[in-house]
Short mmCIF file of C-alpha atoms in Angstrom, two decimals:
data_model
loop_
_atom_site.label_atom_id
_atom_site.label_comp_id
_atom_site.label_asym_id
_atom_site.label_seq_id
_atom_site.Cartn_x
_atom_site.Cartn_y
_atom_site.Cartn_z
CA SER A 1 36.61 50.98 29.85
CA THR A 2 35.20 53.13 32.65
CA ALA A 3 37.76 55.91 32.30
CA LYS A 4 37.22 56.74 28.62
CA TYR A 5 36.84 60.41 28.01
CA PHE A 6 33.41 61.88 28.37
CA ALA A 7 32.31 62.76 24.80
CA PRO A 8 31.91 66.48 25.56
CA ALA A 9 29.66 67.64 22.72
CA MET A 10 27.22 64.76 23.08
CA MET A 11 27.37 64.88 26.87
CA ALA A 12 26.69 68.60 27.09
CA GLY A 13 23.64 68.43 24.81
CA PHE A 14 22.18 65.39 26.55
CA MET A 15 22.70 66.79 30.03
CA LYS A 16 20.88 70.00 29.17
CA GLN A 17 17.81 67.82 28.71
CA HIS A 18 18.67 65.47 31.60
CA PRO A 19 20.64 67.49 34.18
CA ASP A 20 19.99 64.87 36.84
CA LEU A 21 22.03 62.24 34.97
CA GLU A 22 25.79 61.77 34.87
CA ILE A 23 26.88 59.81 31.79
CA SER A 24 30.03 58.62 30.00
CA LEU A 25 29.41 58.52 26.25
CA TRP A 26 31.72 57.80 23.37
CA VAL A 27 31.46 56.83 19.75
CA GLY A 28 33.76 54.48 17.91
CA ASN A 29 36.25 56.64 16.06
CA ARG A 30 40.02 56.60 15.97
CA ALA A 31 40.55 59.38 18.50
CA GLU A 32 38.34 57.65 21.03
CA THR A 33 40.06 54.32 20.45
CA ILE A 34 43.37 56.00 21.24
CA ALA A 35 41.79 57.53 24.34
CA ALA A 36 40.68 54.09 25.48
CA ILE A 37 44.20 52.71 25.11
CA GLU A 38 45.69 55.66 26.95
CA THR A 39 43.31 55.27 29.88
CA HIS A 40 43.69 51.51 30.27
CA HIS A 41 46.08 51.92 33.19
CA VAL A 42 43.86 54.60 34.69
CA ASP A 43 41.02 52.07 34.68
CA ILE A 44 43.18 49.56 36.51
CA ALA A 45 44.21 52.13 39.12
CA LEU A 46 40.62 53.24 39.68
CA MET A 47 39.49 49.64 40.06
CA GLY A 48 42.10 49.36 42.80
CA HIS A 49 40.70 52.52 44.45
CA ALA A 50 43.88 54.51 43.88
CA PRO A 51 43.91 58.01 45.39
CA VAL A 52 42.83 60.67 42.90
CA TYR A 53 44.13 64.22 43.13
CA VAL A 54 42.62 66.99 41.05
CA GLY A 55 44.85 69.99 40.43
CA VAL A 56 42.81 73.19 40.67
CA SER A 57 43.85 76.73 39.76
CA GLY A 58 40.58 78.61 40.12
CA GLY A 59 40.05 78.46 36.37
CA LYS A 60 37.09 77.03 34.47
CA ASP A 61 38.84 73.87 33.26
CA SER A 62 39.78 72.65 36.71
CA GLN A 63 36.27 73.46 37.96
CA ALA A 64 34.68 71.36 35.23
CA LEU A 65 37.25 68.62 35.76
CA ALA A 66 36.58 68.37 39.49
CA TYR A 67 32.82 68.01 39.05
CA ARG A 68 33.19 65.50 36.22
CA ILE A 69 35.64 63.35 38.13
CA GLN A 70 33.48 63.41 41.24
CA ALA A 71 30.54 62.14 39.20
CA HIS A 72 32.63 59.52 37.44
CA LEU A 73 34.16 58.18 40.65
CA GLY A 74 30.70 57.90 42.16
CA THR A 75 29.41 56.04 39.11
CA ILE A 76 32.14 53.39 39.21
CA GLY A 77 32.05 52.97 42.98
CA HIS A 78 35.54 54.30 43.60
CA ALA A 79 36.26 54.17 47.34
CA GLY A 80 39.73 55.70 47.39
CA SER A 81 40.78 59.16 48.46
CA ARG A 82 39.92 62.13 46.26
CA VAL A 83 41.35 65.55 47.04
CA LEU A 84 41.72 68.94 45.36
CA ILE A 85 45.26 70.33 45.31
CA HIS A 86 46.26 73.93 44.59
CA SER A 87 49.80 75.23 44.21
CA ASP A 88 49.70 78.87 45.25
CA LEU A 89 52.16 80.98 43.24
CA GLY A 90 51.87 83.94 45.61
CA VAL A 91 51.51 87.58 44.62
CA VAL A 92 51.40 86.77 40.90
CA GLU A 93 48.04 85.03 41.38
CA TRP A 94 44.64 86.64 40.98
CA LYS A 95 43.29 87.23 44.48
CA ASP A 96 40.09 85.36 43.62
CA SER A 97 41.91 82.15 42.64
CA LEU A 98 42.29 80.55 46.06
CA PRO A 99 38.76 81.53 47.17
CA VAL A 100 37.37 79.88 44.01
CA CYS A 101 39.23 76.68 44.92
CA GLU A 102 37.98 76.85 48.49
CA ARG A 103 34.37 77.30 47.39
CA LEU A 104 34.72 74.41 44.95
CA ALA A 105 36.09 72.12 47.67
CA LYS A 106 33.23 73.04 49.98
CA ARG A 107 30.58 72.31 47.35
CA LEU A 108 32.17 68.99 46.42
CA GLY A 109 32.76 68.01 50.03
CA TRP A 110 36.43 67.34 49.28
CA ASP A 111 39.53 68.39 51.18
CA LEU A 112 41.69 71.09 49.58
CA ILE A 113 45.47 70.95 49.92
CA VAL A 114 47.24 74.27 49.34
CA LEU A 115 50.97 74.14 48.61
CA ARG A 116 53.50 76.98 48.56
CA ARG A 117 57.19 77.00 47.63
CA SER A 118 59.20 77.40 50.83
CA ALA A 119 61.94 79.40 49.09
CA GLY A 120 59.50 82.08 47.95
CA ASP A 121 56.77 82.61 45.41
CA MET A 122 56.90 83.01 41.64
CA MET A 123 57.93 86.66 41.74
CA ASP A 124 60.66 85.83 44.25
CA ARG A 125 61.86 83.11 41.89
CA TRP A 126 62.09 85.51 38.93
CA GLU A 127 63.91 88.15 40.99
CA ALA A 128 66.32 85.56 42.44
CA ARG A 129 66.98 84.22 38.95
CA TRP A 130 67.96 87.71 37.81
CA ALA A 131 70.29 88.16 40.78
CA SER A 132 71.84 84.78 39.97
CA SER A 133 72.17 85.77 36.32
CA LEU A 134 74.13 88.88 37.26
CA GLU A 135 76.40 86.86 39.54
CA ARG A 136 77.03 84.24 36.86
CA TYR A 137 77.76 86.87 34.26
CA SER A 138 80.12 88.70 36.57
CA THR A 139 82.15 85.53 37.13
CA LEU A 140 82.03 84.47 33.47
CA SER A 141 79.98 81.40 34.31
CA CYS A 142 77.86 82.19 31.25
CA VAL A 143 78.81 83.92 28.04
CA LYS A 144 75.56 85.88 27.57
CA ILE A 145 73.37 87.50 30.20
CA ILE A 146 70.42 85.26 31.14
CA LEU A 147 66.87 86.62 31.26
CA PRO A 148 64.93 86.46 34.56
CA TRP A 149 61.64 85.21 33.17
CA SER A 150 60.43 81.72 32.47
CA THR A 151 59.61 81.14 28.80
CA PRO A 152 57.30 78.87 26.78
CA GLY A 153 60.27 76.57 26.21
CA MET A 154 61.53 76.78 29.79
CA ARG A 155 58.50 76.76 32.05
CA PHE A 156 60.08 76.39 35.46
CA CYS A 157 57.08 78.36 36.69
CA THR A 158 55.08 75.16 36.12
CA SER A 159 57.72 72.51 36.75
CA GLU A 160 59.22 73.93 39.96
CA LEU A 161 56.27 75.69 41.56
CA LYS A 162 53.53 73.29 40.55
CA THR A 163 54.51 69.83 39.29
CA ASP A 164 57.47 69.28 41.61
CA LEU A 165 55.64 70.52 44.71
CA ILE A 166 52.51 68.52 43.97
CA CYS A 167 54.34 65.28 43.19
CA ARG A 168 56.43 65.51 46.37
CA GLU A 169 53.31 66.05 48.42
CA LEU A 170 51.45 63.15 46.82
CA THR A 171 54.23 60.61 47.25
CA LYS A 172 54.68 61.72 50.86
CA ARG A 173 51.00 61.21 51.60
CA TYR A 174 50.62 57.87 49.82
CA PRO A 175 53.94 55.98 49.82
CA GLY A 176 53.93 52.73 47.91
CA GLN A 177 50.61 53.37 46.17
CA LYS A 178 49.38 54.04 42.66
CA ILE A 179 48.40 57.70 42.36
CA LEU A 180 46.34 59.52 39.73
CA SER A 181 47.05 63.21 39.28
CA ALA A 182 44.29 64.80 37.21
CA THR A 183 44.53 68.17 35.48
CA GLY A 184 42.22 70.24 33.31
CA VAL A 185 44.52 70.28 30.27
CA ARG A 186 42.52 70.52 27.03
CA HIS A 187 43.65 69.96 23.47
CA ASP A 188 42.21 73.14 22.00
CA GLU A 189 44.14 75.39 24.39
CA SER A 190 47.33 75.35 22.33
CA ALA A 191 49.27 73.46 19.69
CA SER A 192 51.49 71.83 22.31
CA ARG A 193 48.57 70.74 24.46
CA ALA A 194 46.83 69.30 21.40
CA LYS A 195 49.53 66.62 21.41
CA MET A 196 49.11 65.68 25.07
CA PRO A 197 47.67 62.23 25.79
CA ILE A 198 44.65 61.48 27.95
CA ALA A 199 46.94 59.62 30.34
CA SER A 200 50.67 59.10 30.71
CA PRO A 201 53.20 57.97 33.34
CA GLN A 202 54.45 60.69 35.66
CA PRO A 203 58.07 59.87 36.63
CA LYS A 204 57.99 62.42 39.45
CA LEU A 205 55.36 60.28 41.17
CA SER A 206 57.71 57.32 41.40
CA ALA A 207 59.38 58.27 44.70
CA ARG A 208 58.77 56.29 47.91
CA GLY A 209 57.70 53.22 45.96
CA CYS A 210 54.80 55.01 44.26
CA GLN A 211 53.55 54.60 40.71
CA GLY A 212 51.88 57.67 39.33
CA MET A 213 50.08 58.85 36.24
CA ASN A 214 49.01 62.15 34.75
CA TRP A 215 45.35 62.00 33.84
CA ASN A 216 43.75 64.58 31.53
CA PRO A 217 40.21 63.24 31.14
CA ILE A 218 38.64 66.40 29.68
CA ALA A 219 41.43 66.92 27.14
CA PRO A 220 39.06 66.54 24.16
CA TRP A 221 36.45 68.97 25.53
CA SER A 222 35.83 72.21 23.69
CA THR A 223 35.69 75.55 25.48
CA PRO A 224 31.90 75.86 25.02
CA SER A 225 31.47 72.38 26.50
CA VAL A 226 33.41 73.46 29.59
CA TYR A 227 31.25 76.55 30.09
CA ASP A 228 28.07 74.55 29.47
CA TYR A 229 29.05 71.95 32.02
CA ILE A 230 29.90 74.51 34.69
CA ALA A 231 26.59 76.27 34.04
CA LEU A 232 24.75 72.98 34.52
CA LYS A 233 26.46 72.62 37.84
CA GLN A 234 25.58 76.21 38.74
CA GLU A 235 29.18 76.76 39.80
CA PRO A 236 30.24 80.45 40.04
CA LEU A 237 33.13 81.35 37.77
CA HIS A 238 36.29 83.25 38.70
CA GLU A 239 35.94 87.03 38.56
CA ALA A 240 38.65 87.11 35.90
CA TYR A 241 36.00 85.81 33.49
CA THR A 242 32.86 87.42 34.80
CA VAL A 243 34.11 90.88 35.80
CA TYR A 244 37.25 91.53 33.78
CA GLY A 245 36.68 89.55 30.58
CA SER A 246 39.74 87.29 30.65
CA THR A 247 39.66 84.04 28.69
CA ARG A 248 42.03 82.19 31.03
CA VAL A 249 43.01 82.08 34.68
CA SER A 250 46.67 81.54 35.46
CA CYS A 251 49.16 84.06 36.79
CA ALA A 252 47.72 87.55 36.65
CA PHE A 253 50.34 88.37 34.02
CA CYS A 254 51.31 85.09 32.40
CA ILE A 255 54.41 84.70 30.23
CA MET A 256 52.09 83.20 27.61
CA GLY A 257 49.07 85.41 28.21
CA SER A 258 47.33 86.96 25.21
CA ALA A 259 47.27 90.72 24.77
CA GLY A 260 43.59 90.74 25.64
CA ASP A 261 44.06 88.70 28.82
CA LEU A 262 46.97 90.87 29.97
CA LYS A 263 44.83 93.98 29.51
CA ALA A 264 41.96 92.32 31.34
CA SER A 265 44.25 91.54 34.25
CA ALA A 266 45.62 95.06 34.33
CA SER A 267 42.07 96.40 34.61
CA CYS A 268 41.69 94.65 37.99
CA PRO A 269 42.83 97.01 40.79
CA ASP A 270 44.07 94.03 42.83
CA ASN A 271 46.72 93.34 40.18
CA ALA A 272 48.22 96.83 40.01
CA ASP A 273 50.99 96.23 42.57
CA ILE A 274 52.30 93.04 40.97
CA TYR A 275 52.04 94.70 37.55
CA ARG A 276 54.38 97.48 38.66
CA ARG A 277 56.75 95.05 40.38
CA MET A 278 57.04 92.96 37.21
CA VAL A 279 57.60 96.03 35.06
CA ARG A 280 60.36 97.14 37.41
CA LEU A 281 62.09 93.82 36.74
CA GLU A 282 61.72 94.43 33.01
CA ILE A 283 63.37 97.82 33.52
CA ALA A 284 66.21 96.51 35.68
CA SER A 285 66.96 93.51 33.46
CA THR A 286 66.22 95.01 30.01
CA PHE A 287 64.29 91.81 29.21
CA ALA A 288 60.62 92.03 28.22
CA LEU A 289 58.24 89.56 29.84
CA GLN A 290 57.26 88.01 26.50
CA GLY A 291 60.27 88.15 24.23
CA ALA A 292 59.73 91.36 22.27
CA LYS A 293 56.46 92.24 24.05
CA TRP A 294 56.88 94.45 27.09
CA LEU A 295 54.45 94.12 29.98
CA GLY A 296 55.02 97.80 30.65
CA ASP A 297 53.22 98.62 27.39
CA VAL A 298 50.04 96.87 28.50
CA ALA A 299 48.92 99.49 31.03
CA PRO A 300 51.40 102.38 31.17
CA HIS A 301 48.82 104.49 33.02
CA LEU A 302 49.46 102.30 36.08
CA LEU A 303 53.14 103.32 36.13
CA THR A 304 54.72 106.40 37.64
CA ASP A 305 56.42 108.96 35.41
CA GLU A 306 59.76 107.60 36.59
CA GLU A 307 58.76 104.03 35.70
CA ARG A 308 57.55 105.03 32.26
CA GLU A 309 60.83 106.80 31.58
CA GLY A 310 62.72 103.83 32.98
CA LEU A 311 60.82 101.52 30.61
CA ALA A 312 61.70 103.68 27.61
CA GLN A 313 65.36 103.60 28.62
CA ALA A 314 65.20 99.83 29.21
CA LYS A 315 64.01 99.31 25.64
CA ARG A 316 66.95 101.33 24.32
CA ARG A 317 69.38 99.47 26.57
CA ALA A 318 67.91 96.15 25.43
CA GLU A 319 68.67 97.02 21.82
CA LEU A 320 72.25 97.92 22.74
CA ARG A 321 72.67 94.68 24.72
CA VAL A 322 71.41 92.59 21.83
CA GLN A 323 73.71 94.42 19.42
CA ALA A 324 76.72 93.88 21.69
CA GLU A 325 76.06 90.19 22.24
CA SER A 326 75.37 89.60 18.54
CA ARG A 327 79.09 90.11 17.96
CA LEU A 328 79.86 86.79 19.70
CA PRO A 329 80.52 83.95 17.22
CA ALA A 330 78.12 81.02 17.38
CA HIS A 331 80.72 78.44 18.41
CA LEU A 332 81.40 80.37 21.63
CA LEU A 333 77.75 80.55 22.70
CA TYR A 334 76.22 78.23 25.26
CA THR A 335 75.73 74.60 24.28
CA SER A 336 75.63 71.38 26.27
CA GLY A 337 78.95 70.99 28.06
CA TRP A 338 79.86 74.68 27.71
CA PRO A 339 82.59 75.74 27.39
CA THR A 340 83.64 73.26 24.74
CA CYS A 341 86.81 75.06 23.69
CA VAL A 342 89.23 77.77 24.77
CA PRO A 343 88.85 80.94 22.68
CA THR A 344 91.72 82.24 20.63
CA GLU A 345 93.46 85.46 21.65
CA GLU A 346 91.32 87.39 19.16
CA GLU A 347 88.10 85.70 20.30
CA ALA A 348 88.96 86.28 23.94
CA GLN A 349 89.52 89.97 23.25
CA LEU A 350 86.09 90.12 21.61
CA ILE A 351 84.46 88.40 24.59
CA ALA A 352 86.13 90.88 26.92
CA GLU A 353 84.92 93.84 24.85
CA VAL A 354 81.37 92.52 24.77
CA ARG A 355 81.41 91.95 28.52
CA LEU A 356 82.52 95.52 29.15
CA ALA A 357 79.81 96.83 26.84
CA VAL A 358 77.06 94.76 28.49
CA ALA A 359 78.28 95.75 31.95
CA ASP A 360 78.09 99.40 30.99
CA ILE A 361 74.61 98.97 29.50
CA LEU A 362 73.30 97.25 32.62
CA GLY A 363 75.26 99.37 35.09
CA ILE A 364 77.00 96.41 36.73
CA SER A 365 80.56 95.39 37.55
CA VAL A 366 82.11 92.31 35.95
CA GLY A 367 85.40 90.47 36.07
CA PHE A 368 87.42 88.90 33.25
CA THR A 369 87.64 91.95 31.02
CA THR A 370 90.95 91.29 29.30
CA ALA A 371 91.84 88.61 26.75
CA GLY A 372 94.25 86.93 29.14
CA GLU A 373 91.70 86.78 31.96
CA VAL A 374 89.05 85.37 29.63
CA ILE A 375 91.36 82.61 28.33
CA ALA A 376 92.41 81.68 31.86
CA ARG A 377 88.79 81.52 32.98
CA TYR A 378 87.80 79.28 30.07
CA GLN A 379 90.71 76.96 30.83
CA GLU A 380 89.61 76.84 34.46
CA LEU A 381 86.00 76.05 33.54
CA ILE A 382 87.04 73.25 31.20
CA THR A 383 89.33 71.78 33.86
CA LEU A 384 86.50 71.89 36.41
CA ARG A 385 84.11 70.21 33.96
CA GLN A 386 86.60 67.46 33.16
CA ALA A 387 87.28 66.85 36.84
CA LYS A 388 83.57 66.63 37.53
CA GLY A 389 83.17 64.14 34.70
CA LYS A 390 85.91 61.93 36.12
CA GLY A 391 84.33 62.18 39.55
CA GLU A 392 81.04 60.88 38.19
#
């Protein structure tokens, strides 16, 4: 199998002694057998010269991935298209990220496709989500106020602004073809990524008669192997690593960033404006960027006196909001098909009281603040849901 993963530890040591060689090594253990099975369809696609797209972020993993795939495609005589693709998240990105991708493309001799969400960047998406949350709460289209941020369990930052954009672009460029979309996902990055296969079908690459696969060929590589390989290629790293000491490159202030990486990002003057803009959304919404961890606490010296006071008040208001909403019984909270029942008179009165409390905490106006209005609204929502179901 030509597309088996590239035995990182063995490969890195061997290549230090033989930097002129590009090799694919593997030893016969269970993990590698699984890898061979997972990449069987990748092999078939490569034999058919399927187009290969490498997603690049400016980070070390995508740099190593791009070089390794270029070498591998050359070794097997792949004659199909190979392109780097970068989804630009806008002002939340490190300023060095796109230049790193551009330099990488130039050194490889590949084209670089840069995509951007037409409806606005990642920060626009978060701010629009908060505005929508307020509107939905005002009209009792949700029972609890909805946070503006993406979360580890709801990563629309990745799905909407990266995966969806990239898959649409790929199927538009190569209708009716098999497509390989390669990423620098690695197993030791997180518990969830440790479970990700070397290759898997990508349903979002099935439009326009296409058949597509996600391909994560360096998934088994360790972090030292990645750095060793980049050093062998003499590829300059992103300034986030070399100047500011970050361990990862993603958004400047990622929803899953470590405390150390957030501090590293805050130490970069280029990131000060987006830091303050994100903290202002924390203040307005009373929702911390990372659950109970407030971005505003990472670098308070970058905030104005007014913003620091606003953050302190936001924390107090957040506690009051949580206390108010904790009064709602579990069976009235959101679940699939919400609302599933009409509240009793007593429950409706409680909902109305909580809504008034939350509105006061957030400084907003809301409707449906009496028991009768709440019951009528629930009846209306259930009728609308039933009518929609019949329409389907």
